[in-house]
Amino acid sequence: MKQKRAVHVFYGHVATGLLFMLLGTWAATQYVAFLLGYQPQLGEPLMIIGGYPVYEPWAWMFWSYHFEPYAPHVFEYASRITYASFFAMAGVMVVLSILRAKRQRQAGTYGTARWATEKELDEAGILAEEGIVLAQTRDARYASAVSRHNGEAEVKWVMKKPGAAILRHNGPEHVFCFAPTRSGKGVGLVIPTLLAWKGSCVVYDIKKENWAATAGWRRQFSHCWCFEPTSPHSVRFNPLMEIRQGDNEVRDVQNVADILVDPEGVKDRLDHWEKTGHALLVGAILHVLYAEEDKTLSGVAGFLANPGRSIEETLGMMLSHHHLEGHPHPVVASCAREMLNKSENELSGVLSTAMSFLGLYRDPVIARSTAVSDFRISDLMQGDRPVSLYLVVPPSDIDRTKPLIRLMLNQMGRRLTEKIGFGKKHYRHRLLMMLDEFPSLGRLGFYETELAYMAGYGIKCIMIAQSLNQIEKVYGQNNAILDNSHVRITYGALDERTAKRISDLLGQATEKRQQLNYAGNRLAPWLGHVMQSEQESPRPLLTPGEILQLPGDDALVMIGGLPPYRAKKLMYYQDRRFEGMAWRPAPDTPEEQQKELPEHVAPPAWMDYASERNETRYDTSYIDASGCSCGEGSGPGMSAHDDDESEEHQDLQHDHEQEHVLERMHPEDELYEGIIPEHAEDDEASVPGHQQPADESERRSRRQDRNRTIELSRTPGGGDLPL
């Protein structure tokens, strides 16, 4: 087959050359006839077309034998035309050979990977004027120079050829960037994007550099808010105020508790203590929202660990309080009863576990930052102006404040993707989630699953990591982060695994190699036989070694549906298009931050929950069966007599709950003395289960045994406790 194909190629080239020679001589013949005026002495024409005679292609050669002495210059022109046709024939043969060789080199036996062209990028809209900034075309030129300061050497890049086109992406798809530390992610991607993006944005800013560099520019067209929970001058956000009262309150509280009990996001399954701690937090948060003044996570911690009462008294309050119209909240009451049914040791362990999840909010600065909400999550996409929210955390407090940041991001993601619409846009402004150092937030399981459809709600994510190893460490090897990232950017790698993965992502090409074989005597004046052969072999577009040695100004941009593009990094401080935009004065002072806040923040329903009560929302019939009072509570329109009866009924119910608590406590417990009825001081029989200890030593021994048991129960990892 190959031999037959070679014969066809040979005859095709010969036929093409002969055709050019024929056309050249024919043109020379017609030109001579034209100059000689088509005289009859030239002979009979082959044909006449349009009144002009057409002669044989080679006729001018016979005419030159007879008429050249009379018109030598005419036949000189004919000779030149013929010679030119010979050269044209040779040129065509060479061009055909080159095209054939090039076509053969583009074989795709092992792969067809190649670099994209600027034309393909333009057709895909990557060279548009709007969108997030990816890089710039490869016609940009940089030169590196080493600068030394205080004995430290640093490589500086200086632009030598500006004006290259900027690569932008304005689609709804997400972007994932992985590049080593100090490789230029901030100056090439984060800051230029924040300067160019006109919609709302949420920026995870660890070093507060992005706030200082871009907030001054963004405040011209958006509200700029800096949420820095470790600073007393931060704007404030209370996660509990995003819990909606009504049918959604239980699931919203459960979502909050999910983040609280798994602050790192690494637990696929919770143990017994974490599950029961989760249940206690759900009930406590609901009770605090309905019944307490301090409706914050700090208030939840203070409610559960109030030094003025025991945990049994606290649970009794949850069980007896009229959260709804004359009824306790069924979820709160069920949680309280579940806790009261546990043994004292187990209850102590559950409380210790739950309190360990609330330790962050005992910090007075954190408590101040989460005391109220200066804004609502809906303001990000539904406000009158775009919003630029910077989540600033100093590196020293990343691990400590991680649960709070994770809770905020989780609430944002869930709340902004709840509305279901078919072809309808439920937002005023698009939202960009700029998550720098994305793996430091721990495993955001909600984001991993919701990235697939988050783009349909107007939310675009840019996730930045230092290597793929970080992503695999947090999310596992078979994660969906890369799968849901339509655009991937990398500046190279410093480890072999990431370099190998990048090489695989770029693809594999088919490379043709020519091999010459010589036959004959080595010392002979000429060789007897020379044979040339071609071999196809696979080759990565870039090998792992080449990726490890990638120049410092190169960037690899991989866009779904397009070949990869080898671009040049963008350095905003050397680009005139960003001149004067960065490092403008940011609204840092409390007075400036106050001006940036919206004039009106929608008050949460919990601030005046009494007007929202609806006793028919829950089935509270089972509360009556459990012995908990479900009589008519005080409410709007009740008489003073009804109020007195209600208060008397609540007092009776409180005494009833105290009896339940006392049944589970020993009379010698310290907390027992604080809740024993006054009329029972002289009547030992009024105390259920009361037995007078034999002597003081027995009393002391019993108290020591109880204290040791409580200490053991406060360590969930210390082993199973007797129930």
C-alpha positions as MATLAB code, in Angstrom:
seq = 'MKQKRAVHVFYGHVATGLLFMLLGTWAATQYVAFLLGYQPQLGEPLMIIGGYPVYEPWAWMFWSYHFEPYAPHVFEYASRITYASFFAMAGVMVVLSILRAKRQRQAGTYGTARWATEKELDEAGILAEEGIVLAQTRDARYASAVSRHNGEAEVKWVMKKPGAAILRHNGPEHVFCFAPTRSGKGVGLVIPTLLAWKGSCVVYDIKKENWAATAGWRRQFSHCWCFEPTSPHSVRFNPLMEIRQGDNEVRDVQNVADILVDPEGVKDRLDHWEKTGHALLVGAILHVLYAEEDKTLSGVAGFLANPGRSIEETLGMMLSHHHLEGHPHPVVASCAREMLNKSENELSGVLSTAMSFLGLYRDPVIARSTAVSDFRISDLMQGDRPVSLYLVVPPSDIDRTKPLIRLMLNQMGRRLTEKIGFGKKHYRHRLLMMLDEFPSLGRLGFYETELAYMAGYGIKCIMIAQSLNQIEKVYGQNNAILDNSHVRITYGALDERTAKRISDLLGQATEKRQQLNYAGNRLAPWLGHVMQSEQESPRPLLTPGEILQLPGDDALVMIGGLPPYRAKKLMYYQDRRFEGMAWRPAPDTPEEQQKELPEHVAPPAWMDYASERNETRYDTSYIDASGCSCGEGSGPGMSAHDDDESEEHQDLQHDHEQEHVLERMHPEDELYEGIIPEHAEDDEASVPGHQQPADESERRSRRQDRNRTIELSRTPGGGDLPL';
ca = [
       0.000    0.000    0.000;
       2.795    2.412    0.898;
       4.646    1.590   -2.356;
       1.528    2.239   -4.438;
       0.979    5.491   -2.588;
       4.572    6.533   -3.310;
       4.074    5.845   -7.054;
       0.972    8.027   -7.067;
       2.868   10.855   -5.392;
       5.722   10.580   -7.932;
       3.467   10.665  -10.986;
       1.477   13.477   -9.498;
       4.582   15.633   -9.121;
       5.732   14.802  -12.689;
       2.333   15.646  -14.142;
       2.241   18.949  -12.277;
       5.703   19.887  -13.601;
       4.823   19.006  -17.200;
       1.626   21.021  -16.942;
       3.566   24.118  -15.869;
       6.015   23.642  -18.775;
       3.139   23.274  -21.251;
       1.412   26.381  -19.985;
       4.660   28.353  -20.116;
       5.463   27.470  -23.731;
       1.856   28.037  -24.772;
       1.946   31.498  -23.230;
       5.184   32.218  -25.122;
       3.601   31.115  -28.438;
       0.541   33.302  -28.015;
       2.681   36.263  -26.989;
       4.854   35.953  -30.128;
       1.750   35.676  -32.330;
       0.334   38.794  -30.684;
       3.528   40.792  -31.276;
       3.682   39.631  -34.931;
       0.075   40.646  -35.508;
      -1.266   37.136  -36.158;
       0.126   37.269  -39.729;
      -0.929   34.531  -42.182;
       2.716   33.455  -42.577;
       2.488   31.949  -39.055;
       0.300   29.176  -40.433;
      -3.143   27.877  -39.689;
      -4.228   28.248  -36.048;
      -5.345   25.311  -33.945;
      -8.600   27.080  -33.116;
     -10.117   30.539  -32.888;
     -11.549   31.719  -29.567;
     -13.301   35.086  -29.349;
     -11.857   36.177  -32.671;
      -8.309   35.402  -31.635;
      -6.391   32.495  -33.221;
      -4.887   29.934  -30.856;
      -1.772   28.057  -32.023;
      -0.022   24.894  -30.870;
       1.907   25.365  -27.596;
       5.312   24.700  -29.188;
       4.731   26.708  -32.413;
       6.999   29.601  -31.419;
      10.041   27.302  -31.639;
       9.353   26.633  -35.361;
       8.649   30.306  -35.961;
      11.993   31.283  -34.477;
      13.771   29.143  -37.092;
      12.141   31.127  -39.924;
      11.460   34.598  -38.533;
      13.952   35.274  -35.707;
      16.336   37.283  -37.932;
      13.480   39.695  -38.716;
      12.313   40.163  -35.083;
      14.973   38.909  -32.654;
      13.584   40.825  -29.655;
      10.194   39.107  -30.033;
      11.649   35.632  -29.761;
      13.898   36.762  -26.895;
      10.731   37.514  -24.916;
       9.405   34.058  -25.762;
      12.615   32.443  -24.489;
      12.356   34.317  -21.207;
       8.762   33.231  -20.734;
       9.723   29.614  -21.348;
      12.656   29.772  -18.933;
      10.402   31.361  -16.310;
       7.970   28.459  -16.666;
      10.822   26.032  -16.000;
      11.719   27.875  -12.778;
       8.047   27.987  -11.785;
       7.855   24.250  -12.368;
      10.832   23.700  -10.065;
       9.332   25.961   -7.421;
       6.026   24.147   -7.532;
       7.812   20.832   -7.148;
       9.648   22.121   -4.074;
       6.463   23.541   -2.523;
       4.603   20.302   -3.099;
       7.418   18.354   -1.477;
       7.416   20.659    1.553;
       3.638   20.420    1.942;
       3.788   16.659    1.634;
       6.516   16.441    4.254;
       4.626   18.799    6.570;
       1.437   16.807    6.158;
       3.305   13.656    7.019;
       4.801   15.269   10.118;
       1.298   16.073   11.417;
       0.465   12.457   11.933;
      -1.777   11.672   14.897;
      -0.981    8.066   15.588;
      -0.125    8.666   19.248;
      -1.884   11.995   19.793;
      -2.605   15.367   18.223;
      -1.726   17.762   21.049;
      -0.552   21.195   19.954;
      -0.464   24.803   21.121;
      -3.449   27.040   20.444;
      -3.129   30.085   18.209;
      -4.232   33.661   18.882;
      -6.877   33.258   16.180;
      -8.443   30.349   18.050;
      -8.381   32.340   21.301;
     -10.049   35.292   19.601;
     -12.779   33.100   18.141;
     -13.408   31.660   21.626;
     -13.775   35.155   23.150;
     -10.607   34.902   25.258;
      -9.238   38.172   23.834;
     -12.352   40.169   24.778;
     -12.291   43.432   26.730;
     -14.129   42.179   29.843;
     -13.753   39.314   32.266;
     -11.232   37.978   34.726;
      -7.574   38.346   33.774;
      -5.711   35.123   32.944;
      -2.422   36.138   31.280;
      -1.297   37.837   28.066;
      -0.307   36.637   24.622;
       3.181   35.307   24.066;
       4.372   38.275   21.991;
       5.056   40.093   25.288;
       8.713   40.160   26.250;
      10.299   40.340   29.694;
      13.876   40.548   30.873;
      14.998   39.373   34.291;
      17.368   41.240   36.556;
      18.699   40.304   39.982;
      18.383   42.964   42.670;
      20.077   42.718   46.050;
      18.753   44.294   49.215;
      20.226   43.701   52.667;
      22.139   40.744   51.334;
      19.046   39.091   49.825;
      18.853   38.462   46.097;
      15.527   38.798   44.287;
      14.711   38.333   40.616;
      12.903   41.305   39.091;
      11.100   41.121   35.753;
      11.159   44.144   33.461;
       8.820   44.398   30.478;
      10.724   44.937   27.231;
       7.850   44.677   24.752;
       4.492   45.926   26.094;
       1.178   46.019   24.315;
       0.403   42.312   24.157;
      -3.262   41.336   24.224;
      -4.720   40.277   27.584;
      -6.325   36.867   27.922;
      -9.664   37.190   29.726;
     -12.502   34.837   30.546;
     -15.988   36.196   31.063;
     -18.009   33.000   30.941;
     -19.846   31.466   33.892;
     -17.335   28.625   34.274;
     -14.902   28.379   37.186;
     -11.131   28.895   37.168;
      -8.480   26.917   39.023;
      -4.907   28.173   39.316;
      -2.070   26.152   40.797;
       1.395   27.646   40.939;
       4.319   27.570   43.394;
       4.712   30.179   46.081;
       6.251   33.505   44.993;
       5.545   32.719   41.338;
       3.385   35.775   40.666;
      -0.189   34.601   41.294;
      -1.069   37.844   43.052;
       0.426   40.298   40.559;
      -0.607   38.266   37.527;
      -4.065   36.959   38.390;
      -5.598   38.119   41.690;
      -4.958   41.868   41.706;
      -5.523   42.448   37.943;
      -8.783   40.516   38.129;
     -10.048   42.508   41.128;
      -9.170   45.726   39.305;
     -10.981   44.619   36.144;
     -14.042   42.817   37.569;
     -17.107   45.080   37.733;
     -19.486   42.779   39.605;
     -19.590   41.763   43.255;
     -16.766   39.741   44.772;
     -15.859   37.844   47.931;
     -12.096   37.749   48.476;
     -10.327   35.455   50.910;
      -7.398   37.726   51.743;
      -4.883   36.248   54.163;
      -2.275   39.007   54.229;
      -4.691   41.931   53.576;
      -2.605   42.760   50.530;
      -5.513   42.474   48.115;
      -7.570   44.855   50.257;
      -4.805   47.450   50.288;
      -4.144   47.109   46.545;
      -7.676   47.006   45.130;
     -10.253   48.335   47.621;
      -9.418   51.947   46.797;
     -10.296   51.369   43.133;
     -13.295   49.129   43.719;
     -14.943   51.568   46.144;
     -15.699   53.802   43.140;
     -18.362   51.422   41.856;
     -19.068   49.043   44.766;
     -19.435   48.867   48.535;
     -16.096   47.741   50.016;
     -16.342   45.862   53.311;
     -13.450   44.397   55.259;
     -14.478   41.564   57.561;
     -11.448   41.034   59.798;
     -12.761   39.100   62.817;
      -9.533   39.519   64.788;
      -9.720   43.318   64.544;
     -11.961   45.462   66.770;
     -12.604   47.785   63.795;
     -13.994   45.148   61.439;
     -17.439   45.196   59.898;
     -19.611   42.675   61.710;
     -21.455   39.583   60.612;
     -23.600   37.348   62.803;
     -24.077   33.921   61.176;
     -27.156   33.243   63.320;
     -28.963   36.196   61.785;
     -28.924   34.372   58.438;
     -31.117   31.646   59.937;
     -34.611   32.166   58.575;
     -37.468   31.841   60.985;
     -40.201   29.479   59.921;
     -40.074   26.352   57.830;
     -36.349   26.801   57.064;
     -35.104   27.443   60.597;
     -34.296   23.841   61.518;
     -32.314   23.078   58.373;
     -30.479   26.409   58.618;
     -29.511   25.651   62.217;
     -28.435   22.135   61.273;
     -26.211   23.535   58.516;
     -24.578   25.846   61.055;
     -24.059   22.962   63.467;
     -22.548   20.844   60.670;
     -19.732   23.366   60.260;
     -19.277   23.835   64.006;
     -18.755   20.132   64.761;
     -16.374   19.640   61.804;
     -14.168   22.744   61.829;
     -11.551   21.198   59.514;
     -13.957   19.510   57.112;
     -12.033   16.239   57.292;
     -14.564   13.966   58.963;
     -16.711   11.764   56.795;
     -18.404   10.235   59.832;
     -18.930   11.705   63.284;
     -18.360    9.711   66.447;
     -20.890    9.385   69.267;
     -19.753   12.511   71.124;
     -19.788   14.677   68.025;
     -23.236   13.453   66.981;
     -24.740   14.140   70.388;
     -22.854   17.446   70.587;
     -24.373   18.331   67.219;
     -27.853   17.587   68.561;
     -27.230   19.710   71.656;
     -26.001   22.626   69.524;
     -29.075   22.474   67.292;
     -31.404   22.696   70.276;
     -29.344   25.360   72.042;
     -29.097   27.594   68.968;
     -32.834   27.414   68.366;
     -33.544   28.201   72.014;
     -31.141   31.153   72.019;
     -32.758   32.573   68.893;
     -36.231   32.324   70.402;
     -35.619   33.085   74.059;
     -32.297   34.807   74.786;
     -31.161   38.392   74.438;
     -27.722   37.531   73.046;
     -28.581   35.811   69.759;
     -25.005   35.011   68.754;
     -22.671   32.044   68.815;
     -20.984   33.694   71.774;
     -24.413   33.826   73.387;
     -24.895   30.104   72.716;
     -21.607   29.380   74.479;
     -22.633   31.560   77.408;
     -26.049   29.937   77.596;
     -24.665   26.391   77.761;
     -21.882   27.277   80.198;
     -23.652   29.768   82.436;
     -21.788   29.692   85.772;
     -24.981   30.573   87.626;
     -26.824   27.339   86.867;
     -26.208   23.694   86.149;
     -26.561   22.051   82.760;
     -29.653   20.274   84.089;
     -31.231   23.630   84.880;
     -30.278   24.880   81.430;
     -31.908   21.881   79.796;
     -34.940   22.402   81.999;
     -35.236   25.943   80.676;
     -35.069   24.643   77.113;
     -37.727   22.057   77.875;
     -40.160   24.392   79.623;
     -39.823   27.716   77.778;
     -42.745   28.737   75.573;
     -40.906   29.378   72.308;
     -44.076   29.216   70.233;
     -47.569   30.352   71.164;
     -47.958   28.581   74.484;
     -45.698   25.688   73.544;
     -42.026   24.841   73.698;
     -40.380   24.463   70.334;
     -40.669   20.742   69.486;
     -37.072   20.455   68.295;
     -35.727   22.278   71.351;
     -37.878   20.237   73.717;
     -36.913   16.981   72.037;
     -33.225   17.865   72.250;
     -33.498   18.829   75.917;
     -35.362   15.640   76.790;
     -32.769   13.583   74.879;
     -29.992   15.167   76.931;
     -31.823   14.774   80.238;
     -32.371   11.092   79.531;
     -28.616   10.526   79.457;
     -26.556    9.581   82.453;
     -24.719   12.314   84.270;
     -21.331   11.182   83.007;
     -22.446   10.968   79.400;
     -24.187   14.341   79.590;
     -21.005   15.898   80.941;
     -19.037   14.475   78.008;
     -21.591   15.736   75.492;
     -21.483   19.217   77.011;
     -17.672   19.255   76.958;
     -17.676   18.206   73.304;
     -20.218   20.866   72.324;
     -18.373   23.594   74.219;
     -15.100   22.690   72.490;
     -16.726   23.687   69.190;
     -17.709   27.098   70.585;
     -14.366   28.021   72.126;
     -13.503   30.448   69.298;
     -16.500   32.661   70.092;
     -15.424   33.217   73.693;
     -12.747   35.557   72.363;
     -14.206   39.039   73.023;
     -12.866   40.388   69.718;
     -14.435   37.523   67.769;
     -17.613   37.956   69.804;
     -17.717   41.639   68.874;
     -17.200   40.848   65.160;
     -20.086   38.360   65.238;
     -22.422   40.297   67.554;
     -24.619   41.842   64.841;
     -24.792   41.890   61.058;
     -23.854   45.080   59.250;
     -24.894   43.417   55.991;
     -26.868   40.450   54.749;
     -25.734   37.708   52.380;
     -28.435   38.725   49.914;
     -26.724   42.129   49.553;
     -23.902   40.457   47.621;
     -26.039   39.847   44.544;
     -29.259   41.765   45.177;
     -28.004   45.125   46.451;
     -28.338   48.453   44.703;
     -24.589   48.414   44.005;
     -22.051   45.609   43.692;
     -20.360   44.537   46.919;
     -16.667   43.837   47.503;
     -16.352   41.739   50.667;
     -12.815   40.967   51.832;
     -12.426   38.167   54.378;
      -9.150   39.133   56.035;
      -7.369   36.740   58.368;
      -3.765   37.192   59.558;
      -1.544   34.147   58.965;
      -1.151   33.648   62.719;
      -4.920   33.122   63.142;
      -5.736   31.042   60.054;
      -6.296   27.800   61.939;
      -8.121   29.462   64.821;
     -10.591   31.413   62.691;
     -11.033   28.747   60.029;
     -14.411   27.548   61.425;
     -15.879   31.055   61.177;
     -14.672   31.662   57.601;
     -15.862   28.210   56.566;
     -19.248   28.909   58.144;
     -19.611   32.184   56.238;
     -18.626   30.649   52.895;
     -20.964   27.740   53.495;
     -23.870   30.052   54.264;
     -23.123   32.169   51.197;
     -22.953   29.176   48.904;
     -26.162   27.632   50.193;
     -28.210   30.808   50.451;
     -27.307   32.157   47.005;
     -28.090   28.881   45.216;
     -31.497   28.121   46.704;
     -33.859   29.734   44.231;
     -34.880   27.499   41.365;
     -35.544   29.121   38.017;
     -35.604   28.015   34.431;
     -33.911   30.592   32.271;
     -34.561   33.333   34.847;
     -31.910   35.534   36.392;
     -32.529   35.970   40.123;
     -29.665   38.401   40.744;
     -28.651   41.954   39.954;
     -24.902   41.450   40.078;
     -22.665   38.516   39.273;
     -20.532   37.283   42.157;
     -16.853   36.365   41.938;
     -15.473   34.129   44.706;
     -11.716   34.781   44.844;
     -10.416   32.027   47.124;
      -6.653   32.487   47.400;
      -4.834   29.700   49.267;
      -7.979   27.644   48.805;
      -6.688   24.465   50.564;
      -6.046   26.399   53.797;
      -9.823   26.551   54.317;
     -10.008   22.802   54.744;
     -12.410   20.570   52.909;
     -15.468   22.528   51.797;
     -17.577   19.537   50.845;
     -20.483   21.758   49.896;
     -18.372   23.637   47.341;
     -16.944   20.461   45.853;
     -20.405   19.190   45.018;
     -22.023   22.534   44.191;
     -19.368   23.825   41.788;
     -21.127   21.855   39.066;
     -24.253   24.042   39.190;
     -23.114   27.174   41.053;
     -22.285   28.863   37.750;
     -25.958   28.767   36.805;
     -26.716   31.141   39.694;
     -24.292   33.844   38.567;
     -21.444   32.756   40.869;
     -17.962   32.338   39.408;
     -15.158   30.847   41.511;
     -11.408   31.323   41.222;
      -9.612   28.775   43.380;
      -5.865   29.161   43.898;
      -3.464   26.574   45.308;
       0.276   26.066   45.320;
       0.181   22.564   43.865;
      -2.153   19.724   43.042;
      -0.745   17.867   46.037;
      -2.486   20.368   48.331;
      -5.839   19.673   46.700;
      -5.378   15.910   46.886;
      -4.343   16.136   50.535;
      -7.524   18.001   51.493;
     -10.088   16.616   49.047;
      -8.606   13.240   48.215;
      -7.161   11.889   45.007;
     -10.504   11.481   43.234;
     -11.841   14.983   43.859;
     -14.098   17.052   41.633;
     -12.246   20.377   41.887;
     -10.366   19.983   38.603;
     -13.352   18.321   36.965;
     -15.530   21.397   37.538;
     -12.857   23.947   36.566;
     -13.281   24.921   32.922;
     -10.138   27.073   32.932;
      -6.860   25.943   34.480;
      -3.768   28.091   34.844;
      -0.337   27.065   36.029;
       3.030   28.774   36.253;
       5.002   25.553   36.420;
       5.760   23.292   39.350;
       8.392   22.545   41.960;
       7.507   18.906   42.622;
       7.598   15.942   40.273;
       4.021   14.767   40.866;
       2.483   18.100   39.930;
       4.806   18.391   36.912;
       3.763   14.930   35.738;
       0.086   15.812   36.162;
       0.517   19.037   34.170;
       2.303   17.131   31.418;
      -0.619   14.708   31.225;
      -3.106   17.591   31.104;
      -1.294   19.210   28.167;
      -1.605   16.041   26.121;
       0.598   13.964   23.859;
       1.710   14.634   20.308;
       3.024   12.338   17.561;
       6.582   13.081   16.530;
       8.196   11.899   13.256;
      11.876   11.147   13.154;
      13.993   10.534   10.060;
      16.638    7.843   10.102;
      19.407    7.355    7.479;
      20.998    3.960    6.872;
      24.240    3.718    4.881;
      25.468    0.564    3.098;
      28.880   -0.040    1.533;
      32.566   -0.006    2.409;
      33.331    2.624    4.984;
      36.625    3.557    3.235;
      35.165    3.531   -0.275;
      35.070    6.848   -2.176;
      31.288    6.562   -2.364;
      28.640    4.569   -0.550;
      26.829    1.801   -2.292;
      23.392    2.484   -0.839;
      21.700    5.174    1.295;
      18.239    4.512    2.768;
      16.061    7.062    4.544;
      13.178    6.001    6.806;
      10.682    7.768    9.074;
       9.541    6.605   12.479;
       6.589    7.844   14.557;
       6.941    8.120   18.309;
       4.835    9.689   21.097;
       6.041   12.823   22.864;
       4.342   14.958   25.532;
       3.705   18.523   24.519;
       5.893   19.398   27.516;
       7.766   16.790   29.483;
       7.773   16.919   33.307;
      11.384   18.050   33.167;
      10.521   20.936   30.846;
       7.690   21.990   33.160;
      10.045   22.014   36.143;
      12.334   24.273   34.082;
       9.568   26.533   32.749;
      10.791   30.148   32.407;
       9.666   32.500   35.137;
       7.582   34.667   32.788;
       5.682   31.806   31.124;
       2.161   30.668   31.973;
       0.233   27.658   30.728;
      -3.468   28.296   30.119;
      -5.746   25.302   29.570;
      -9.318   26.075   28.511;
     -11.898   23.385   27.960;
     -12.547   22.782   24.265;
      -9.337   24.516   23.116;
      -5.731   23.394   22.766;
      -3.504   24.662   25.604;
      -1.879   28.034   25.150;
       1.630   28.943   26.239;
       1.192   32.515   27.389;
       3.175   35.174   29.199;
       2.400   36.271   32.731;
       0.797   39.617   33.341;
       2.506   41.906   35.843;
       0.055   44.693   36.551;
       2.604   47.120   38.006;
       4.433   47.205   34.653;
       1.327   47.352   32.480;
       0.083   50.774   31.453;
      -3.472   49.482   31.206;
      -3.536   49.166   35.015;
      -1.581   52.330   35.717;
      -3.092   54.429   38.490;
      -5.663   51.812   39.492;
      -3.874   49.874   42.225;
      -2.940   50.994   45.735;
      -5.406   53.823   45.992;
      -6.406   54.746   49.571;
      -8.681   52.069   50.965;
     -11.494   52.788   53.457;
      -9.513   51.584   56.467;
     -10.817   53.783   59.275;
     -14.039   52.900   61.144;
     -15.624   56.110   59.882;
     -14.885   55.226   56.261;
     -16.098   51.678   56.758;
     -19.336   53.021   58.235;
     -19.901   55.076   55.091;
     -19.410   51.979   52.942;
     -22.128   50.039   54.754;
     -25.630   50.035   53.257;
     -27.997   52.661   54.590;
     -30.621   50.080   55.440;
     -30.019   46.463   56.441;
     -33.068   44.235   56.479;
     -33.628   43.329   60.152;
     -33.746   39.595   60.862;
     -37.024   38.126   62.010;
     -35.448   37.048   65.307;
     -35.261   40.665   66.476;
     -39.045   40.678   66.723;
     -39.895   37.016   66.526;
     -43.050   37.354   68.625;
     -44.910   38.842   65.675;
     -43.878   35.908   63.527;
     -45.078   33.121   65.860;
     -47.398   30.528   64.455;
     -48.503   27.759   66.754;
     -49.757   25.630   63.846;
     -46.338   25.279   62.205;
     -45.357   22.286   64.332;
     -47.146   19.274   65.657;
     -46.765   19.786   69.410;
     -49.158   17.095   70.529;
     -46.366   14.779   71.636;
     -45.171   17.374   74.147;
     -48.388   16.892   76.122;
     -47.797   13.143   76.185;
     -44.323   13.635   77.616;
     -45.675   15.491   80.597;
     -44.538   18.945   79.425;
     -47.087   21.700   79.847;
     -48.569   22.878   76.571;
     -51.248   25.193   77.895;
     -52.143   28.579   76.572;
     -49.249   30.959   76.810;
     -49.279   34.691   77.168;
     -49.581   36.483   73.922;
     -51.151   39.489   72.236;
     -54.716   40.089   73.222;
     -54.643   38.170   76.537;
     -56.145   39.656   79.663;
     -54.269   40.377   82.868;
     -56.092   37.479   84.525;
     -54.889   35.151   81.776;
     -51.349   36.438   82.272;
     -51.501   35.618   85.989;
     -52.776   32.131   85.272;
     -50.065   31.629   82.667;
     -47.332   32.710   85.057;
     -48.724   30.408   87.749;
     -48.856   27.565   85.236;
     -45.233   28.192   84.206;
     -44.143   28.114   87.857;
     -45.855   24.749   88.330;
     -44.248   23.461   85.167;
     -40.820   24.666   86.315;
     -41.234   22.785   89.607;
     -42.283   19.708   87.649;
     -39.147   19.887   85.499;
     -36.997   20.354   88.602;
     -38.401   17.104   89.963;
     -37.287   15.342   86.763;
     -33.829   16.833   87.192;
     -33.637   15.958   90.880;
     -34.509   12.346   90.177;
     -31.241   12.047   88.222;
     -29.041   13.807   90.799;
     -27.693   12.693   94.123;
     -28.537   14.870   97.141;
     -24.856   15.314   97.887;
     -24.058   16.865   94.483;
     -23.031   20.483   94.696;
     -25.450   21.527   91.964;
     -28.298   19.787   93.782;
     -28.324   22.307   96.589;
     -28.888   25.195   94.179;
     -32.194   23.886   92.844;
     -33.742   22.031   95.816;
     -37.099   23.587   96.792;
     -36.985   25.752   99.871;
     -39.895   23.903  101.519;
     -37.940   20.637  101.323;
     -35.116   21.730  103.594;
     -36.887   20.293  106.650;
     -38.497   17.354  104.879;
     -36.056   14.780  103.576;
     -38.892   12.716  102.142;
     -39.700   15.540   99.703;
     -36.419   14.894   97.883;
     -36.751   11.931   95.502;
     -34.086    9.302   96.068;
     -32.588   11.034   99.084;
     -30.529    8.865  101.421;
     -28.586   10.228  104.346;
     -24.953    9.144  104.134;
     -23.604    7.221  107.088;
     -20.822    9.650  107.923;
     -18.711   12.472  106.531;
     -16.042   10.140  105.136;
     -18.610    8.244  103.051;
     -19.971   11.557  101.768;
     -16.482   12.743  100.803;
     -15.672    9.425   99.076;
     -18.862    9.540   97.065;
     -18.137   13.113   95.933;
     -14.579   12.200   94.860;
     -15.855    9.235   92.807;
     -18.341   11.493   91.080;
     -15.696   14.113   90.252;
     -13.385   11.485   88.756;
     -16.209   10.179   86.584;
     -17.022   13.670   85.335;
     -13.378   14.306   84.446;
     -13.256   11.073   82.456;
     -16.446   11.957   80.624;
     -14.994   15.273   79.452;
     -12.488   13.420   77.283;
     -14.427   11.804   74.405;
     -11.345    9.948   73.243;
     -10.796    8.455   76.659;
     -12.963    5.415   76.046;
     -16.566    4.394   76.463;
     -18.357    5.555   79.576;
     -20.806    3.438   81.555;
     -24.296    4.531   80.604;
];
